[in-house]
mmCIF file of C-alpha atoms in Angstrom:
data_model
loop_
_atom_site.group_PDB
_atom_site.id
_atom_site.type_symbol
_atom_site.label_atom_id
_atom_site.label_comp_id
_atom_site.label_asym_id
_atom_site.label_seq_id
_atom_site.Cartn_x
_atom_site.Cartn_y
_atom_site.Cartn_z
ATOM 1 C CA MET A 30 79.420 -61.699 43.968
ATOM 2 C CA ASP A 31 75.726 -61.246 44.812
ATOM 3 C CA THR A 32 73.966 -60.045 47.963
ATOM 4 C CA THR A 33 73.168 -63.501 49.298
ATOM 5 C CA GLY A 34 73.667 -62.788 53.003
ATOM 6 C CA TYR A 35 71.393 -61.625 55.817
ATOM 7 C CA ALA A 36 69.986 -58.090 55.938
ATOM 8 C CA PHE A 37 68.618 -55.844 58.674
ATOM 9 C CA VAL A 38 66.492 -53.065 57.161
ATOM 10 C CA THR A 39 64.884 -50.206 59.091
ATOM 11 C CA GLY A 40 61.910 -48.298 57.714
ATOM 12 C CA GLY A 41 61.133 -51.301 55.545
ATOM 13 C CA ALA A 42 57.348 -50.912 55.639
ATOM 14 C CA SER A 43 57.374 -48.451 52.759
ATOM 15 C CA GLY A 44 59.323 -46.301 50.345
ATOM 16 C CA ILE A 45 62.973 -46.775 49.512
ATOM 17 C CA ALA A 46 63.602 -49.245 52.334
ATOM 18 C CA LYS A 47 60.765 -51.485 51.142
ATOM 19 C CA ALA A 48 62.209 -51.405 47.626
ATOM 20 C CA VAL A 49 65.557 -52.451 49.114
ATOM 21 C CA CYS A 50 63.945 -55.416 50.884
ATOM 22 C CA VAL A 51 62.277 -56.644 47.697
ATOM 23 C CA ALA A 52 65.454 -56.106 45.673
ATOM 24 C CA LEU A 53 67.466 -58.089 48.214
ATOM 25 C CA ALA A 54 64.963 -60.933 48.026
ATOM 26 C CA LYS A 55 65.169 -60.920 44.232
ATOM 27 C CA SER A 56 68.975 -60.910 44.344
ATOM 28 C CA GLY A 57 69.136 -64.089 46.406
ATOM 29 C CA ALA A 58 69.415 -62.849 49.996
ATOM 30 C CA ARG A 59 69.024 -65.659 52.497
ATOM 31 C CA GLY A 60 67.194 -63.634 55.094
ATOM 32 C CA ILE A 61 65.789 -60.196 55.933
ATOM 33 C CA LEU A 62 64.513 -58.685 59.165
ATOM 34 C CA VAL A 63 62.174 -55.811 58.300
ATOM 35 C CA ALA A 64 62.127 -53.362 61.217
ATOM 36 C CA ASP A 65 59.575 -50.560 61.312
ATOM 37 C CA ILE A 66 57.318 -48.745 63.749
ATOM 38 C CA ASN A 67 54.518 -49.700 61.328
ATOM 39 C CA LEU A 68 54.332 -53.448 61.952
ATOM 40 C CA LYS A 69 51.408 -54.001 59.576
ATOM 41 C CA GLY A 70 53.355 -52.413 56.733
ATOM 42 C CA ALA A 71 56.462 -54.406 57.639
ATOM 43 C CA ASP A 72 54.422 -57.625 57.551
ATOM 44 C CA GLN A 73 53.269 -56.758 54.030
ATOM 45 C CA THR A 74 56.862 -56.157 52.971
ATOM 46 C CA VAL A 75 57.740 -59.623 54.256
ATOM 47 C CA LYS A 76 54.973 -61.100 52.092
ATOM 48 C CA ASP A 77 56.208 -59.169 49.055
ATOM 49 C CA CYS A 78 59.752 -60.376 49.684
ATOM 50 C CA GLN A 79 58.614 -63.975 49.991
ATOM 51 C CA ALA A 80 56.795 -63.673 46.670
ATOM 52 C CA SER A 81 59.900 -62.200 45.006
ATOM 53 C CA SER A 82 62.646 -64.359 46.507
ATOM 54 C CA LYS A 83 64.949 -66.370 44.260
ATOM 55 C CA ASN A 84 66.384 -68.347 47.189
ATOM 56 C CA ALA A 85 64.666 -71.588 48.194
ATOM 57 C CA ASP A 86 65.980 -71.154 51.755
ATOM 58 C CA PHE A 87 64.836 -67.532 52.048
ATOM 59 C CA HIS A 88 63.320 -66.417 55.343
ATOM 60 C CA ALA A 89 61.994 -62.994 56.319
ATOM 61 C CA GLU A 90 60.437 -61.604 59.455
ATOM 62 C CA ALA A 91 58.964 -58.298 60.560
ATOM 63 C CA ILE A 92 59.545 -56.624 63.893
ATOM 64 C CA GLU A 93 58.087 -53.484 65.415
ATOM 65 C CA MET A 94 60.885 -51.051 66.212
ATOM 66 C CA ASP A 95 61.147 -47.380 67.139
ATOM 67 C CA VAL A 96 64.506 -46.025 65.969
ATOM 68 C CA THR A 97 64.426 -43.286 68.605
ATOM 69 C CA VAL A 98 64.308 -45.768 71.503
ATOM 70 C CA GLU A 99 67.630 -47.409 72.368
ATOM 71 C CA ASN A 100 66.126 -50.548 73.885
ATOM 72 C CA SER A 101 63.826 -51.005 70.899
ATOM 73 C CA VAL A 102 66.800 -50.901 68.530
ATOM 74 C CA LYS A 103 68.795 -53.284 70.731
ATOM 75 C CA ALA A 104 65.881 -55.727 70.858
ATOM 76 C CA ALA A 105 65.558 -55.716 67.074
ATOM 77 C CA ILE A 106 69.275 -56.375 66.609
ATOM 78 C CA GLN A 107 69.105 -59.183 69.163
ATOM 79 C CA ARG A 108 66.195 -60.699 67.245
ATOM 80 C CA MET A 109 68.205 -60.448 64.026
ATOM 81 C CA LEU A 110 71.108 -62.325 65.585
ATOM 82 C CA LYS A 111 68.855 -64.943 67.179
ATOM 83 C CA VAL A 112 67.050 -65.726 63.916
ATOM 84 C CA PHE A 113 69.865 -65.354 61.375
ATOM 85 C CA GLY A 114 73.073 -65.567 63.391
ATOM 86 C CA ARG A 115 74.740 -62.539 61.798
ATOM 87 C CA ILE A 116 74.166 -59.229 60.001
ATOM 88 C CA ASP A 117 75.777 -58.981 56.578
ATOM 89 C CA TYR A 118 73.957 -55.818 55.485
ATOM 90 C CA CYS A 119 72.337 -53.067 57.525
ATOM 91 C CA ILE A 120 70.250 -50.466 55.717
ATOM 92 C CA ASN A 121 69.150 -47.430 57.740
ATOM 93 C CA GLY A 122 65.978 -46.545 55.846
ATOM 94 C CA ALA A 123 63.815 -45.057 58.612
ATOM 95 C CA GLY A 124 63.210 -41.324 58.398
ATOM 96 C CA ILE A 125 60.667 -38.533 58.134
ATOM 97 C CA LEU A 126 60.218 -35.258 56.325
ATOM 98 C CA ALA A 127 60.203 -32.112 58.424
ATOM 99 C CA GLU A 128 57.744 -29.306 58.943
ATOM 100 C CA TYR A 129 57.654 -27.035 55.867
ATOM 101 C CA ALA A 130 58.707 -23.766 57.463
ATOM 102 C CA SER A 131 61.513 -21.247 57.300
ATOM 103 C CA VAL A 132 64.233 -21.353 59.933
ATOM 104 C CA ASN A 133 62.584 -18.273 61.479
ATOM 105 C CA ASP A 134 59.224 -20.034 61.800
ATOM 106 C CA ALA A 135 60.093 -23.696 62.404
ATOM 107 C CA SER A 136 58.961 -24.996 65.777
ATOM 108 C CA LEU A 137 61.402 -26.464 68.274
ATOM 109 C CA GLU A 138 59.113 -29.488 68.603
ATOM 110 C CA SER A 139 59.359 -30.195 64.863
ATOM 111 C CA PHE A 140 63.117 -29.669 64.880
ATOM 112 C CA ARG A 141 63.601 -32.080 67.782
ATOM 113 C CA ARG A 142 61.372 -34.743 66.220
ATOM 114 C CA THR A 143 63.245 -34.532 62.912
ATOM 115 C CA ILE A 144 66.607 -34.832 64.659
ATOM 116 C CA ASP A 145 65.364 -37.628 66.937
ATOM 117 C CA ILE A 146 64.235 -39.846 64.073
ATOM 118 C CA ASN A 147 66.658 -38.951 61.291
ATOM 119 C CA VAL A 148 69.845 -38.432 63.314
ATOM 120 C CA GLN A 149 69.470 -40.138 66.682
ATOM 121 C CA GLY A 150 67.704 -43.044 64.982
ATOM 122 C CA THR A 151 70.501 -43.433 62.458
ATOM 123 C CA PHE A 152 73.085 -43.246 65.249
ATOM 124 C CA LEU A 153 71.385 -45.877 67.403
ATOM 125 C CA VAL A 154 71.023 -48.324 64.510
ATOM 126 C CA LEU A 155 74.557 -47.631 63.261
ATOM 127 C CA ARG A 156 76.034 -48.219 66.696
ATOM 128 C CA ALA A 157 74.063 -51.382 67.409
ATOM 129 C CA ALA A 158 74.651 -52.904 63.976
ATOM 130 C CA ALA A 159 78.358 -52.068 63.889
ATOM 131 C CA THR A 160 78.837 -53.502 67.384
ATOM 132 C CA ALA A 161 77.116 -56.732 66.371
ATOM 133 C CA MET A 162 79.081 -56.958 63.125
ATOM 134 C CA ALA A 163 82.392 -56.344 64.895
ATOM 135 C CA SER A 164 81.837 -59.415 67.068
ATOM 136 C CA GLN A 165 80.948 -61.776 64.229
ATOM 137 C CA LYS A 166 83.288 -63.831 62.087
ATOM 138 C CA SER A 167 84.967 -62.168 59.109
ATOM 139 C CA ILE A 168 84.362 -63.878 55.787
ATOM 140 C CA LEU A 169 86.296 -63.793 52.531
ATOM 141 C CA ILE A 170 84.718 -61.231 50.229
ATOM 142 C CA ASP A 171 85.500 -63.042 46.987
ATOM 143 C CA PRO A 172 87.139 -66.487 46.957
ATOM 144 C CA THR A 173 88.088 -65.967 43.297
ATOM 145 C CA LEU A 174 89.909 -62.721 44.154
ATOM 146 C CA PRO A 175 91.172 -63.035 47.741
ATOM 147 C CA GLN A 176 92.987 -59.697 47.459
ATOM 148 C CA ARG A 177 89.613 -58.053 48.110
ATOM 149 C CA GLY A 178 90.130 -59.076 51.713
ATOM 150 C CA LEU A 179 87.689 -59.869 54.493
ATOM 151 C CA THR A 180 84.361 -58.417 55.546
ATOM 152 C CA ARG A 181 82.180 -58.490 58.621
ATOM 153 C CA GLY A 182 79.426 -56.471 56.984
ATOM 154 C CA SER A 183 78.278 -53.408 55.086
ATOM 155 C CA ILE A 184 76.135 -50.588 56.467
ATOM 156 C CA VAL A 185 74.259 -48.091 54.292
ATOM 157 C CA THR A 186 72.662 -44.948 55.696
ATOM 158 C CA LEU A 187 70.041 -42.880 53.917
ATOM 159 C CA GLY A 188 70.917 -39.258 53.375
ATOM 160 C CA SER A 189 69.406 -36.858 50.860
ATOM 161 C CA ILE A 190 70.358 -34.096 48.488
ATOM 162 C CA ALA A 191 69.773 -32.118 51.685
ATOM 163 C CA SER A 192 73.034 -33.683 52.879
ATOM 164 C CA PHE A 193 74.726 -31.430 50.295
ATOM 165 C CA ILE A 194 72.536 -28.384 49.740
ATOM 166 C CA ALA A 195 69.958 -26.276 51.536
ATOM 167 C CA LEU A 196 66.277 -26.563 50.655
ATOM 168 C CA PRO A 197 63.788 -23.702 51.070
ATOM 169 C CA LYS A 198 61.882 -23.920 54.349
ATOM 170 C CA GLY A 199 63.595 -27.151 55.290
ATOM 171 C CA ALA A 200 66.136 -26.244 57.985
ATOM 172 C CA PRO A 201 65.394 -29.169 60.364
ATOM 173 C CA TYR A 202 65.570 -31.704 57.527
ATOM 174 C CA VAL A 203 68.700 -30.162 56.015
ATOM 175 C CA ALA A 204 70.417 -30.124 59.407
ATOM 176 C CA ALA A 205 69.445 -33.750 60.011
ATOM 177 C CA LYS A 206 70.623 -35.020 56.646
ATOM 178 C CA HIS A 207 73.931 -33.150 56.872
ATOM 179 C CA ALA A 208 74.386 -34.884 60.224
ATOM 180 C CA VAL A 209 73.670 -38.303 58.698
ATOM 181 C CA ALA A 210 76.472 -37.741 56.185
ATOM 182 C CA GLY A 211 78.846 -36.829 59.000
ATOM 183 C CA LEU A 212 77.833 -39.853 61.061
ATOM 184 C CA THR A 213 78.470 -42.072 58.060
ATOM 185 C CA LYS A 214 82.004 -40.776 57.573
ATOM 186 C CA SER A 215 82.838 -41.136 61.261
ATOM 187 C CA ALA A 216 81.386 -44.646 61.428
ATOM 188 C CA ALA A 217 83.349 -45.672 58.342
ATOM 189 C CA MET A 218 86.584 -44.367 59.826
ATOM 190 C CA ASP A 219 85.960 -45.991 63.200
ATOM 191 C CA ASN A 220 85.131 -49.386 61.702
ATOM 192 C CA ILE A 221 87.817 -49.849 59.054
ATOM 193 C CA ALA A 222 89.812 -52.058 61.413
ATOM 194 C CA ASN A 223 86.694 -54.177 61.972
ATOM 195 C CA ASN A 224 86.316 -54.925 58.247
ATOM 196 C CA ILE A 225 82.993 -53.069 58.196
ATOM 197 C CA ARG A 226 82.189 -50.614 55.414
ATOM 198 C CA VAL A 227 79.775 -47.701 55.910
ATOM 199 C CA ASN A 228 78.398 -45.589 53.057
ATOM 200 C CA CYS A 229 75.565 -43.110 52.543
ATOM 201 C CA VAL A 230 73.072 -42.867 49.662
ATOM 202 C CA CYS A 231 71.519 -39.457 49.017
ATOM 203 C CA PRO A 232 68.471 -39.393 46.737
ATOM 204 C CA SER A 233 66.631 -36.326 45.527
ATOM 205 C CA PHE A 234 62.858 -36.484 45.157
ATOM 206 C CA VAL A 235 61.572 -40.062 45.031
ATOM 207 C CA ASP A 236 58.143 -41.374 44.055
ATOM 208 C CA THR A 237 57.200 -42.832 47.432
ATOM 209 C CA THR A 238 54.011 -42.987 49.479
ATOM 210 C CA MET A 239 55.343 -40.160 51.647
ATOM 211 C CA MET A 240 55.956 -37.951 48.615
ATOM 212 C CA ARG A 241 52.573 -38.775 47.087
ATOM 213 C CA GLY A 242 50.970 -37.707 50.355
ATOM 214 C CA LEU A 243 52.532 -34.275 49.910
ATOM 215 C CA PHE A 244 51.199 -34.092 46.368
ATOM 216 C CA GLU A 245 47.683 -34.795 47.633
ATOM 217 C CA LEU A 246 47.973 -31.810 49.947
ATOM 218 C CA ALA A 247 49.388 -29.618 47.160
ATOM 219 C CA PRO A 248 48.355 -31.048 43.747
ATOM 220 C CA SER A 249 50.405 -28.515 41.772
ATOM 221 C CA MET A 250 53.608 -29.472 43.601
ATOM 222 C CA LYS A 251 54.299 -32.604 41.536
ATOM 223 C CA GLN A 252 54.361 -30.821 38.193
ATOM 224 C CA THR A 253 56.323 -27.905 39.624
ATOM 225 C CA MET A 254 58.856 -30.306 41.087
ATOM 226 C CA GLU A 255 59.194 -32.365 37.919
ATOM 227 C CA ASN A 256 59.645 -29.203 35.855
ATOM 228 C CA GLY A 257 62.603 -28.349 38.073
ATOM 229 C CA LEU A 258 64.285 -31.746 37.768
ATOM 230 C CA PRO A 259 66.913 -32.166 35.031
ATOM 231 C CA MET A 260 65.541 -35.584 34.033
ATOM 232 C CA GLY A 261 61.941 -34.391 34.157
ATOM 233 C CA ARG A 262 60.662 -36.960 36.653
ATOM 234 C CA LEU A 263 60.962 -38.222 40.201
ATOM 235 C CA ALA A 264 63.318 -41.083 40.984
ATOM 236 C CA LEU A 265 61.865 -44.540 41.460
ATOM 237 C CA PRO A 266 62.489 -46.234 44.825
ATOM 238 C CA GLU A 267 63.941 -49.148 42.877
ATOM 239 C CA GLU A 268 66.568 -46.864 41.327
ATOM 240 C CA VAL A 269 67.781 -45.845 44.767
ATOM 241 C CA ALA A 270 67.656 -49.466 45.919
ATOM 242 C CA ASP A 271 69.964 -50.459 43.050
ATOM 243 C CA LEU A 272 72.781 -48.314 44.440
ATOM 244 C CA ILE A 273 72.162 -49.514 47.983
ATOM 245 C CA LEU A 274 72.457 -53.131 46.878
ATOM 246 C CA PHE A 275 75.678 -52.329 45.035
ATOM 247 C CA LEU A 276 77.119 -50.816 48.217
ATOM 248 C CA CYS A 277 76.143 -53.952 50.131
ATOM 249 C CA SER A 278 77.702 -56.233 47.549
ATOM 250 C CA PRO A 279 81.302 -57.423 47.085
ATOM 251 C CA ARG A 280 81.462 -55.269 43.951
ATOM 252 C CA SER A 281 81.914 -52.234 46.210
ATOM 253 C CA SER A 282 84.624 -53.804 48.368
ATOM 254 C CA TYR A 283 86.931 -50.747 48.106
ATOM 255 C CA ILE A 284 84.186 -48.161 48.597
ATOM 256 C CA ASN A 285 84.005 -46.905 52.171
ATOM 257 C CA GLY A 286 82.899 -43.648 53.774
ATOM 258 C CA GLY A 287 81.333 -42.451 50.529
ATOM 259 C CA ILE A 288 78.384 -40.084 50.196
ATOM 260 C CA PHE A 289 76.611 -40.828 46.904
ATOM 261 C CA THR A 290 73.832 -38.906 45.173
ATOM 262 C CA VAL A 291 70.986 -40.490 43.233
ATOM 263 C CA ASP A 292 69.532 -37.216 42.040
ATOM 264 C CA GLY A 293 69.276 -37.206 38.255
ATOM 265 C CA ALA A 294 71.941 -34.455 38.047
ATOM 266 C CA LEU A 295 69.984 -32.085 40.307
ATOM 267 C CA THR A 296 72.893 -30.969 42.478
ATOM 268 C CA ILE A 297 75.587 -30.514 39.811
ATOM 269 C CA GLY A 298 74.498 -27.014 38.858
ATOM 270 C CA PRO A 299 71.991 -24.970 36.829
ATOM 271 C CA HIS A 300 70.193 -26.815 34.065
ATOM 272 C CA ALA A 301 67.867 -26.114 31.154
ATOM 273 C CA ASN A 302 64.603 -26.937 32.944
ATOM 274 C CA VAL A 303 64.997 -24.052 35.396
#
């Protein structure tokens, strides 16, 4: 019932996707291909995974990949299949924050870049991974409970609370993350017959390198943000990774097309900290 298969992870050089890679290694995954435009960071993730792995046969590799370039995505998927033979889990972790500007002031260049990486990138990886999964052999999800059926793989996309709500001066990012949620639902519907599940995880504010970079530019932002969070702190990347691993695992065999928040109750309504 563990995640002991082979994983393809985009954006794995840092942040949530890196936490997913390490968590997969700890959970007994047999192999991981870490795909990122930052090859040096992806190489470091591979080293961290190797140090954390609980599987004697574990193997991990890094590959440079640009999610906005179709041939780059195809090449990474082909490498995954050549090295590991199949894709059991695909985690779409690559993404960027957008220009901090109102919809009236946001530049078209920033909007296009945000859509290219967060939406087009998710689409290209989704399509390539689902196509590869659909052609591979189905396996029994749980031999002790065969009623769970068969699987060819599980895909998890990375949304955001911005998949549900608007954020001030964040129109490009909000538009992109709403689109990721829609892509996830469509991909889940289109791949049910292929025994492929597709779900989306939507965190709020997470303590990542990207977020810490924002805090360096605006030191007061961290405290202001934490004061506005119901649980009084940012999420840990590992906390988001926990849900992603669950959605990859046989334990979520009847969960498909879901959009799940990891937001510490932020989106449920007004709370005492506001």
